[in-house]
Coordinates of N, CA and C in Angstrom, one line a residue:
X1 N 64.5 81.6 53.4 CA 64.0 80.9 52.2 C 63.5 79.5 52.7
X2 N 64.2 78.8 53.8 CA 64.0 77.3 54.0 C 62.6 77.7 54.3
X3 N 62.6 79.0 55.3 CA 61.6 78.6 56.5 C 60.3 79.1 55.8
X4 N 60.3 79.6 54.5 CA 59.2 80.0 53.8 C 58.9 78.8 52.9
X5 N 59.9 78.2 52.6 CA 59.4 76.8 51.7 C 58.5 75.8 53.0
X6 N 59.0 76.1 54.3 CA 58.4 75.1 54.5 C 56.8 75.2 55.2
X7 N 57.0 77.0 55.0 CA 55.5 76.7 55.2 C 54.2 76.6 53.9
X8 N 54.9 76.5 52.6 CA 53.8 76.0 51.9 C 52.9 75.2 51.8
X9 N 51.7 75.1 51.8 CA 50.4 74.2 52.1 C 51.2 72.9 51.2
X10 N 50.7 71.9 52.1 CA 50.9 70.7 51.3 C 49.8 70.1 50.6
X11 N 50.5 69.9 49.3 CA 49.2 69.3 48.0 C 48.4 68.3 48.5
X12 N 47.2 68.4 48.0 CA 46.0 67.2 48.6 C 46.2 66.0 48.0
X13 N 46.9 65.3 48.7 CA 47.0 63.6 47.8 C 46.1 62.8 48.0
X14 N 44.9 63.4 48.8 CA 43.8 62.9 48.6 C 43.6 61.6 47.6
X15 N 43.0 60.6 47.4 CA 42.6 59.3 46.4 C 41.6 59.2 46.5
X16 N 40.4 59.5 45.0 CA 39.5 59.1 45.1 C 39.4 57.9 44.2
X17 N 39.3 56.6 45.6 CA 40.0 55.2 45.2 C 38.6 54.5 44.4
X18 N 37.7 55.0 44.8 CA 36.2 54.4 44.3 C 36.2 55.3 42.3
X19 N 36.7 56.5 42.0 CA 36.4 56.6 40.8 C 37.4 56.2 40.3
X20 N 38.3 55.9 41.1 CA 39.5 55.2 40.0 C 39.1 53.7 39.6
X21 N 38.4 53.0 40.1 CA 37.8 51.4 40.5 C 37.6 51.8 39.3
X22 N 36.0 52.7 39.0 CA 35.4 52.9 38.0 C 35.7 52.9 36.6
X23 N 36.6 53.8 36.6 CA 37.6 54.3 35.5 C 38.1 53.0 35.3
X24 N 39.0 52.6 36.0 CA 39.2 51.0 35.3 C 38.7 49.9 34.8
X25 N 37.5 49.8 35.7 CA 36.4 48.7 35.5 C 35.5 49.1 34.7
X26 N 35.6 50.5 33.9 CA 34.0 50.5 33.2 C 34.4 49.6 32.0
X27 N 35.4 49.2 31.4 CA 35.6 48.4 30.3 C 35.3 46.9 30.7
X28 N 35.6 46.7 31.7 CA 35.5 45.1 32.1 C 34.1 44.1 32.3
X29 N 33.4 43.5 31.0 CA 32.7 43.2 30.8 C 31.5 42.2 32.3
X30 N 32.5 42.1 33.2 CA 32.7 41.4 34.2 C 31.7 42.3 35.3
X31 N 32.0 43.2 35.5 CA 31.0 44.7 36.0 C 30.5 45.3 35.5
X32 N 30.8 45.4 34.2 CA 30.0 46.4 33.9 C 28.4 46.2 33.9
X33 N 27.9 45.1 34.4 CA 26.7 45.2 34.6 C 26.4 45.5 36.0
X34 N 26.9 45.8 36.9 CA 26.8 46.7 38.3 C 26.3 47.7 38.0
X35 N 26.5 48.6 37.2 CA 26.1 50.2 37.2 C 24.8 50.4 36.5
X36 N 24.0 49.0 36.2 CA 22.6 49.2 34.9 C 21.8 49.2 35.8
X37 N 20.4 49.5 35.0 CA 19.4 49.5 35.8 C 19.0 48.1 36.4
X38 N 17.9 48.2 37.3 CA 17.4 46.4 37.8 C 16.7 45.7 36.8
X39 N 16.0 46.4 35.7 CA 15.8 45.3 34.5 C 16.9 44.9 33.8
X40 N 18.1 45.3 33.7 CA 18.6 45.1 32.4 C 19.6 44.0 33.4
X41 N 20.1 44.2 34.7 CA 20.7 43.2 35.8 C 19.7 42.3 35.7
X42 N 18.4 42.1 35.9 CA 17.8 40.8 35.5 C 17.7 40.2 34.4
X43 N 17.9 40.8 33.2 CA 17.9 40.1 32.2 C 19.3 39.6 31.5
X44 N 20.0 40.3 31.8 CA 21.7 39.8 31.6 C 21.8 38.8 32.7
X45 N 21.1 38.6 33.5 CA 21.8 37.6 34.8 C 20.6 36.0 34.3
X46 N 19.7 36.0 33.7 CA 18.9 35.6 32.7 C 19.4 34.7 31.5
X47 N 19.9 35.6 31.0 CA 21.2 35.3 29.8 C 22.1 34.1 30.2
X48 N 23.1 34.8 31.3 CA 23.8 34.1 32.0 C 23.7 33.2 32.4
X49 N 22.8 32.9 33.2 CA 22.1 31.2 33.8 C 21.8 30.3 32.1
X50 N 20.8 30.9 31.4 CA 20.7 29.9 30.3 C 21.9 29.6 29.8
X51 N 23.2 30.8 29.5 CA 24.1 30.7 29.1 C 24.8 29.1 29.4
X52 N 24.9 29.3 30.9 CA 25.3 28.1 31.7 C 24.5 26.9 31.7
X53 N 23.3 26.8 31.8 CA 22.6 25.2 31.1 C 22.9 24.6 30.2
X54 N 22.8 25.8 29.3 CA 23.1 25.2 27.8 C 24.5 24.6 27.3
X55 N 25.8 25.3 28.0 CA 26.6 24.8 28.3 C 27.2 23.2 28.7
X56 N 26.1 23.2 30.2 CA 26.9 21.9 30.4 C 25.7 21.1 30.6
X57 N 24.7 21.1 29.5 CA 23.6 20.0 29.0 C 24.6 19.5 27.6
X58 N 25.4 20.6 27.3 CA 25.4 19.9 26.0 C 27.2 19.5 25.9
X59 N 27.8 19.7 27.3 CA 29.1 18.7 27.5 C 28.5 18.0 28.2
X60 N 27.5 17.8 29.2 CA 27.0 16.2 29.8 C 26.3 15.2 29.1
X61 N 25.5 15.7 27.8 CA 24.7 14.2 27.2 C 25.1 14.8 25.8
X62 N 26.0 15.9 24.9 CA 26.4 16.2 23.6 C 25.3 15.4 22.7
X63 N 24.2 16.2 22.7 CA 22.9 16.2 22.0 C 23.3 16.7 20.5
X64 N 24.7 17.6 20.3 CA 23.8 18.6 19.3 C 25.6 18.4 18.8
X65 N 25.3 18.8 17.2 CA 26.3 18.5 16.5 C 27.7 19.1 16.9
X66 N 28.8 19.5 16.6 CA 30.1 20.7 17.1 C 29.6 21.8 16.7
X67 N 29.2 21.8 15.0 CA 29.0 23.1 14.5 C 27.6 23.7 15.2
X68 N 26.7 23.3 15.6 CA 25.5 24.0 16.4 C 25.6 24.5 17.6
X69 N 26.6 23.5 17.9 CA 26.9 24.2 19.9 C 27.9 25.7 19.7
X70 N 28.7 25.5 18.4 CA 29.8 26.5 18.4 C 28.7 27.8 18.3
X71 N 27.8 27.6 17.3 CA 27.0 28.6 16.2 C 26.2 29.6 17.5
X72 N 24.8 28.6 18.7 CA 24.6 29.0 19.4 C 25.6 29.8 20.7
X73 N 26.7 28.7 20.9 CA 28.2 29.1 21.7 C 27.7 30.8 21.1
X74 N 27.9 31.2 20.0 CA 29.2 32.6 19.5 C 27.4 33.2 19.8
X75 N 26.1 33.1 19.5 CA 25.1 33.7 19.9 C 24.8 34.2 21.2
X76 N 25.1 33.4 22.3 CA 25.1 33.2 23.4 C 26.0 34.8 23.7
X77 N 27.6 34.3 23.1 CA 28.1 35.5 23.3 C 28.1 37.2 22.8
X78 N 27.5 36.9 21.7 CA 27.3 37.9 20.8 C 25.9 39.2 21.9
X79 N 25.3 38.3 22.1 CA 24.0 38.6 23.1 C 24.9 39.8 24.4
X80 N 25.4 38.4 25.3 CA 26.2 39.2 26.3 C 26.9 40.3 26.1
X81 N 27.2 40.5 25.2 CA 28.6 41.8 24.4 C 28.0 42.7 24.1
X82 N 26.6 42.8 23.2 CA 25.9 44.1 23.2 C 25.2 44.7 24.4
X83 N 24.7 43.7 25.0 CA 24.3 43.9 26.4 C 25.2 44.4 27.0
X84 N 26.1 44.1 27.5 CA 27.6 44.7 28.4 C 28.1 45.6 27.9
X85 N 28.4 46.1 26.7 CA 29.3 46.9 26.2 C 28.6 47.6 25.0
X86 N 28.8 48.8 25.5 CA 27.8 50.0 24.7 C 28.9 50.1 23.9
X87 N 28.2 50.7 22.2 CA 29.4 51.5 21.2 C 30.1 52.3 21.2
X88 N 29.9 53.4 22.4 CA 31.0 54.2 22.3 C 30.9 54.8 23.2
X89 N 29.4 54.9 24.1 CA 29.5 55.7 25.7 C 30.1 54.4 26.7
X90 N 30.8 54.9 27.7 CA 31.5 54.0 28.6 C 30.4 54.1 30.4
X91 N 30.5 53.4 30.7 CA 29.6 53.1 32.2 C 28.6 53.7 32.2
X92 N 27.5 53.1 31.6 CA 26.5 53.5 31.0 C 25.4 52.7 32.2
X93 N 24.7 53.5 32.4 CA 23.5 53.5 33.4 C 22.0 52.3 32.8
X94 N 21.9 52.6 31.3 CA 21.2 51.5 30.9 C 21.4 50.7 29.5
X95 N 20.7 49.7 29.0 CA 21.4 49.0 27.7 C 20.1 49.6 27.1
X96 N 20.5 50.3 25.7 CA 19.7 51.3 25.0 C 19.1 49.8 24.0
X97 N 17.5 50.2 23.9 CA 16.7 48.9 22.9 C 17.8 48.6 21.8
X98 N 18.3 49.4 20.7 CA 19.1 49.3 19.4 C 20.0 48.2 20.1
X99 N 20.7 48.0 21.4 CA 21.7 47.0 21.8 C 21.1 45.8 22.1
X100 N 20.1 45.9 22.8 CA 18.9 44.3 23.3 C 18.4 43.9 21.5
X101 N 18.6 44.8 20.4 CA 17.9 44.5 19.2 C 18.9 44.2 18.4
X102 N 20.4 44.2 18.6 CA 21.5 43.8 18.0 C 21.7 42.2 18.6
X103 N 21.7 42.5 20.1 CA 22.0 41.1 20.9 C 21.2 40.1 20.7
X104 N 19.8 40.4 19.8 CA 18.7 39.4 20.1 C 18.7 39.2 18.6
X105 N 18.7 39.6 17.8 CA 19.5 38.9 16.5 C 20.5 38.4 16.2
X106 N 21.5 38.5 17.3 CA 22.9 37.8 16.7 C 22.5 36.7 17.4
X107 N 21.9 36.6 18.5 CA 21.1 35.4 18.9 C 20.5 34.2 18.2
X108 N 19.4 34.7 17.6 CA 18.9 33.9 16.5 C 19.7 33.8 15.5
X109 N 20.4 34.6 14.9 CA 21.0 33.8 13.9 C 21.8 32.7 14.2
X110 N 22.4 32.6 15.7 CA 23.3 31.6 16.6 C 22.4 30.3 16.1
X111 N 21.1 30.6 16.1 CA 20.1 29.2 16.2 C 20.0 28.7 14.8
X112 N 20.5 29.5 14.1 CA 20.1 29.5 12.1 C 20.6 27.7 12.1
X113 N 21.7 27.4 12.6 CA 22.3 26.3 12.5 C 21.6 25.2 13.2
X114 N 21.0 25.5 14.1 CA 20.3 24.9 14.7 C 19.0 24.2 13.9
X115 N 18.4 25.0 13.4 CA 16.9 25.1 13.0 C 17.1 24.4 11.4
X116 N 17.9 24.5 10.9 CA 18.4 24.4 9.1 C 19.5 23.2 9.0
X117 N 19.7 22.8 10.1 CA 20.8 22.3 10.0 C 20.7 21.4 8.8
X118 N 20.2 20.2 9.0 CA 20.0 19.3 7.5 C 20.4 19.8 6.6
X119 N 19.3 21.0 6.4 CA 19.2 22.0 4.7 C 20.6 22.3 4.5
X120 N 21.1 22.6 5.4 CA 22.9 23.4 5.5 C 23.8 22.4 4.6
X121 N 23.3 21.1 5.2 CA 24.2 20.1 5.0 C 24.2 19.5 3.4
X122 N 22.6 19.3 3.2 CA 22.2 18.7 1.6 C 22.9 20.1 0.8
X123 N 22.5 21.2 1.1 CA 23.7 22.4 -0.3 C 24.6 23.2 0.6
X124 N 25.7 22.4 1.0 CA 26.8 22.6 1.6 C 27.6 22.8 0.4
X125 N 28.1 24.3 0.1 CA 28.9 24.9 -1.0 C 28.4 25.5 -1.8
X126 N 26.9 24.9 -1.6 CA 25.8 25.8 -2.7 C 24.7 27.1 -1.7
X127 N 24.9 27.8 -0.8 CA 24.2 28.7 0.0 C 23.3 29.3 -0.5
X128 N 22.2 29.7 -0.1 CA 21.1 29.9 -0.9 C 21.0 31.8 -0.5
X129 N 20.4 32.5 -1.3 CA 20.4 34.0 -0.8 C 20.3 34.3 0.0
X130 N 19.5 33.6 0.9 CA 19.0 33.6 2.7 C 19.7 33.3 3.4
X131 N 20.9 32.4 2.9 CA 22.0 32.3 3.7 C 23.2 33.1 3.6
X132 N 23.5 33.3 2.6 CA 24.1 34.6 2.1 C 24.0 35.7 3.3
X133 N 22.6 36.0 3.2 CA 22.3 37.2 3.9 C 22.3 37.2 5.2
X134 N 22.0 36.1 5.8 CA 22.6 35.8 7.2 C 23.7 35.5 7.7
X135 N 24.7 35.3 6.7 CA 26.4 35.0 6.8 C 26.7 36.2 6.8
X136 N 26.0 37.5 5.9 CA 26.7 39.0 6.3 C 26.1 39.7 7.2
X137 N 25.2 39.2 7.9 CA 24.6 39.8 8.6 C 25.5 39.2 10.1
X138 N 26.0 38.2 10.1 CA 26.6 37.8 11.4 C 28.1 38.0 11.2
X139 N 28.9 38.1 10.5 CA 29.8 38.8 9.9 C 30.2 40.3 10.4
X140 N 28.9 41.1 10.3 CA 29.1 42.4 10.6 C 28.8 42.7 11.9
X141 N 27.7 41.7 12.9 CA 27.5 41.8 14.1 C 29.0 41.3 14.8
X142 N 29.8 39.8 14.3 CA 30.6 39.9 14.8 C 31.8 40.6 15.0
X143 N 32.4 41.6 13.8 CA 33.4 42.5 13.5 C 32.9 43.5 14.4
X144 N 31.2 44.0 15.0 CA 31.2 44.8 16.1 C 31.4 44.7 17.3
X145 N 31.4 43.5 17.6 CA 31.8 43.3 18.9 C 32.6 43.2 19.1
X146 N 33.9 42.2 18.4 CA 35.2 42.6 18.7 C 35.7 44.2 18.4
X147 N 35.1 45.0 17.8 CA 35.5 46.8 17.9 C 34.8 47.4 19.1
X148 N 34.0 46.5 19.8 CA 33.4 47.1 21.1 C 34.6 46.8 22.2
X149 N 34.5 45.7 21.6 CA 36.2 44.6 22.9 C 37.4 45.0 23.0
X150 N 37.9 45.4 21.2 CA 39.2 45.2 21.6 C 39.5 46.5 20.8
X151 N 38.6 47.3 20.3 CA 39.2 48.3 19.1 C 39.3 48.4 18.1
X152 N 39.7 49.6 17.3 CA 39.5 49.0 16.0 C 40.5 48.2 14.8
X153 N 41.8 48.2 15.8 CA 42.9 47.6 15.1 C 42.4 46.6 14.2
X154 N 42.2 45.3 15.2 CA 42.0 43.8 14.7 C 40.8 43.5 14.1
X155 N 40.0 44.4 14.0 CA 38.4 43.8 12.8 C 38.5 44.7 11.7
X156 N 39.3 45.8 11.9 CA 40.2 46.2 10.0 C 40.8 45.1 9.8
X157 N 41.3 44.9 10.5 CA 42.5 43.3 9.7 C 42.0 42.4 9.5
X158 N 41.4 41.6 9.9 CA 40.3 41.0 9.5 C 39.4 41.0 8.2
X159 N 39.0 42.5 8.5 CA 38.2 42.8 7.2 C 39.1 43.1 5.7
X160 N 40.0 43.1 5.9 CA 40.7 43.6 4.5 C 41.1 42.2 4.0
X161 N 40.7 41.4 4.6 CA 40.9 39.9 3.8 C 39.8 39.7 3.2
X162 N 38.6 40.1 3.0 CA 37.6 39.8 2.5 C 38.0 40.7 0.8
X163 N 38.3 41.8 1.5 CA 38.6 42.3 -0.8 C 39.7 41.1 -1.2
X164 N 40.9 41.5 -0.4 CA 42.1 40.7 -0.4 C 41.4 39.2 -1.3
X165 N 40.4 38.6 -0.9 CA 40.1 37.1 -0.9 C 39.3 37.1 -2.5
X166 N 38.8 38.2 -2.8 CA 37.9 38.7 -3.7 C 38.7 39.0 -4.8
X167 N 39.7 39.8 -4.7 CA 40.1 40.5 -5.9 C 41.8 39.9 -5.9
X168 N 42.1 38.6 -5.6 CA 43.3 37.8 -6.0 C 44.0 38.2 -7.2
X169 N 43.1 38.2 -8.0 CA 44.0 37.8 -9.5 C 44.5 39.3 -10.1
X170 N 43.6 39.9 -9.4 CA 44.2 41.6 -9.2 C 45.6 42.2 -8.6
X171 N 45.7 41.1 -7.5 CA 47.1 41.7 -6.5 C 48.4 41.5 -7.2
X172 N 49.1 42.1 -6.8 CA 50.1 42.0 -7.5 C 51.5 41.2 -7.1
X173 N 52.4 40.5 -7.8 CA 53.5 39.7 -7.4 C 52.9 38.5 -6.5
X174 N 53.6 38.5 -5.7 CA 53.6 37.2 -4.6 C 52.1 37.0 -4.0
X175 N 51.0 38.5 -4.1 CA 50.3 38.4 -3.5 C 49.0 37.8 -3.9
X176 N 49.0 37.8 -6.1 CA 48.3 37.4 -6.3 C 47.7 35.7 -6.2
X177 N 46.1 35.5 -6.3 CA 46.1 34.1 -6.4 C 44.7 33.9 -7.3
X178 N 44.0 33.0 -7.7 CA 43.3 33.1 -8.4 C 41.7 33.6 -8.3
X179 N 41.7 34.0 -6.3 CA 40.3 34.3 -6.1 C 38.9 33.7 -6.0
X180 N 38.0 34.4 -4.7 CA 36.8 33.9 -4.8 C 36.3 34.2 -4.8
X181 N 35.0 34.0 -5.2 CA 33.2 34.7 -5.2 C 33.3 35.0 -3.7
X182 N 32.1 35.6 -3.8 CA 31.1 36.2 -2.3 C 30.7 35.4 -1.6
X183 N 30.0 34.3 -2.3 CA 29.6 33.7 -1.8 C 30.3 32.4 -1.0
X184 N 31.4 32.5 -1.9 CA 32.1 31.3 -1.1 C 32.8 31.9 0.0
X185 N 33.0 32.8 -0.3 CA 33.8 33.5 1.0 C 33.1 33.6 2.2
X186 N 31.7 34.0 2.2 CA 30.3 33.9 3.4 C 30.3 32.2 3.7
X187 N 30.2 31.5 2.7 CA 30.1 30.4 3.0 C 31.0 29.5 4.4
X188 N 32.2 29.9 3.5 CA 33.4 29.6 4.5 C 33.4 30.7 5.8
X189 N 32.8 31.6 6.0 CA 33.2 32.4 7.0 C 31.7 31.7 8.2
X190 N 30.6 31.9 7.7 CA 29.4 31.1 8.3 C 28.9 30.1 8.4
X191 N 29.7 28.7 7.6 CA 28.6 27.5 7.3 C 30.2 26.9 7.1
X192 N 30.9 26.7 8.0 CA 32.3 26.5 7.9 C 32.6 26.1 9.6
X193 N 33.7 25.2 9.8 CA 34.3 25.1 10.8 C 35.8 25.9 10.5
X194 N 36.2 26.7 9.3 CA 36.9 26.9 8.9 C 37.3 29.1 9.1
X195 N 35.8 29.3 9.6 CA 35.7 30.6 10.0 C 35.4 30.9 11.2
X196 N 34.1 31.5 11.2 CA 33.8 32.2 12.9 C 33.9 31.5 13.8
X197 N 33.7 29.9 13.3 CA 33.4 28.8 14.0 C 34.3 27.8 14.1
X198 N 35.7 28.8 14.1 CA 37.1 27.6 13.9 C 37.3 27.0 15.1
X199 N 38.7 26.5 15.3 CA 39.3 26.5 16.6 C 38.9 26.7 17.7
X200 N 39.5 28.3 17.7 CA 39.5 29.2 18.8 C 37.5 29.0 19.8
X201 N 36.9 29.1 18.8 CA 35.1 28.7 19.4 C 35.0 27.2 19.8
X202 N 35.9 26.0 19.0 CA 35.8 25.1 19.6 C 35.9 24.3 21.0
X203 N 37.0 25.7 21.2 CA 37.9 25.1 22.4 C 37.1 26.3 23.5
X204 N 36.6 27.4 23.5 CA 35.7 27.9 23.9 C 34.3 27.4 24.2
X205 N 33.9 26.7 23.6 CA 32.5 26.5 23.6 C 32.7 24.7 24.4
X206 N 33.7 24.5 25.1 CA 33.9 23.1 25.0 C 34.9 22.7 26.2
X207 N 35.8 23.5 26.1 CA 36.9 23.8 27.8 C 36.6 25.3 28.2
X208 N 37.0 26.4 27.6 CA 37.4 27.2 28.3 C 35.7 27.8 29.4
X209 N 35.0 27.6 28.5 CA 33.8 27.8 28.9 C 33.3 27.3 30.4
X210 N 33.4 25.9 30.4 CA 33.4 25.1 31.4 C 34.4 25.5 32.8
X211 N 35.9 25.4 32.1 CA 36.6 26.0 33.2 C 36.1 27.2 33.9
X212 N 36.2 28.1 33.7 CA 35.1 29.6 34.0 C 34.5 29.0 34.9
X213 N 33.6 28.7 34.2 CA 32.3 28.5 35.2 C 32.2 27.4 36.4
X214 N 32.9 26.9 36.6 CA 33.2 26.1 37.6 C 33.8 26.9 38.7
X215 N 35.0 27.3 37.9 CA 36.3 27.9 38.5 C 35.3 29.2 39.1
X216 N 34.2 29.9 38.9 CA 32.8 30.7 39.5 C 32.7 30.1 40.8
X217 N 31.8 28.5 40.7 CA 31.2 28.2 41.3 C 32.7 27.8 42.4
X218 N 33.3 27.5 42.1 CA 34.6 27.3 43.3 C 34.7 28.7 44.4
X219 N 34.7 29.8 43.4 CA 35.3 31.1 43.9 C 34.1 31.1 44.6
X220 N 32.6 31.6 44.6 CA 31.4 31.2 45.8 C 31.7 30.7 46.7
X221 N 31.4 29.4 46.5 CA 31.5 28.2 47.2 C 32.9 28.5 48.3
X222 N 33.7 29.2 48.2 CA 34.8 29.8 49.3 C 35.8 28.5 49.1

C-alpha cells in the first residue's frame, strides 16, 4: 500500500503567476489601461497630464473659485472612470465610443460651473430647467461610476435618500419630516458645496490629489 501510494504522479502545482497578476489587477483602475489599445493609452495618458496641470495651476496661482475646481476636479474624474472601467466586461482590450461619450459629458458638465458661474450665483435656490437637467444628468453619471468602482451596495444607498428626501411627510414615526421638491434636492446635490461637491472632493481636489501626484513623480524620479 505505502509503496503504491508513493508512486502516484504528483499534482501540477504549476502557477500561472502572470494570469493571476491579471485576475487581480483587471479591477485596478491603475492598469487597467495596460491592456487597451495604443489610441485609447494615448488618450487616457492625455487626460492624465491635463488632469495634472490643471491641478497644480490651480493650487499654485488659485485662479478659480472652490466650487469650480471641485465641479471640474469630479469631471476630470468622471472622464478617467468611464475610460478605465467598463460596465460590466472586465480587462477589456478597448474603451467602447458609448464610454468616451459618457466620459466626455460628465466632463463638460464638470465645466457647467465654470462657464455659468455668475448666472449660478444671481438664482442660487432658484435653478432654472437647464439646470435641473444637468443636476440629473450628473447625478446619474455619478451613481455610475461609483457602481463601476465599488458595486452596487453604496449608490442604492445613496439613492434611496432622494424618495426618502421627497416623500417626508409620508414616512412614518421618527422618520417623518416635512420634505422637499426636486428641485431643491438637485439643487443641493449640484449647485451646493453641500452634495457631490462636499468635503470629501474638497479635500480631493486640493491635498489628496497633489499628494498622489508628487508622491508619482518621487516613485520615478527613484
Amino acid at each position: 500500500m505505502a509503496s503504491d501510494a508513493a508512486k502516484l504522479p504528483e499534482p501540477d502545482l504549476k502557477i500561472d503567476e502572470e494570469a493571476i497578476r491579471k485576475a487581480i489587477e483587471k479591477d485596478n483602475p491603475t492598469t487597467a489601461w495596460l491592456g487597451l489599445s495604443p489610441f485609447d493609452k494615448r488618450m487616457i495618458y492625455a487626460i492624465g497630464v491635463a488632469f495634472a496641470v490643471f491641478q497644480v495651476w490651480t493650487a499654485t496661482f488659485n485662479p478659480l473659485s472652490s466650487l469650480v475646481v471641485r465641479s471640474v476636479h469630479v469631471g476630470f474624474l468622471l472622464l478617467m472612470t468611464f475610460a478605465l472601467i467598463g460596465a460590466t466586461e472586465k480587462g477589456r482590450s478597448r474603451v467602447p465610443w458609448y464610454d468616451w461619450a459618457l466620459g466626455v459629458l460628465a466632463f463638460v458638465i464638470g465645466l457647467y460651473h465654470l462657464v455659468f458661474e455668475n448666472d449660478l450665483i444671481l438664482r442660487s435656490g432658484t435653478p432654472t430647467d437647464l439646470d435641473i437637467a444637468v443636476g440629473v444628468v450628473n447625478v446619474v453619471l455619478v451613481v455610475e461610476a461609483a457602481r463601476r468602482f465599488l458595486g452596487l451596495g453604496l449608490p442604492i444607498f445613496c439613492v434611496l435618500f432622494i424618495p426618502f428626501a421627497m416623500y417626508g411627510p409620508y414616512m412614518p414615526g421618527m422618520f417623518a419630516h416635512r420634505g422637499y421638491e426636486f428641485d431643491q434636492i438637485i439643487d443641493n446635490l449640484q449647485y451646493s458645496t453641500e452634495g457631490i461637491y462636499g468635503t470629501p472632493i474638497y479635500v480631493s481636489s486640493t491635498f489628496i490629489f497633489l499628494f498622489i501626484l508628487f508622491g508619482s513623480f518621487l516613485e520615478r524620479a527613484g
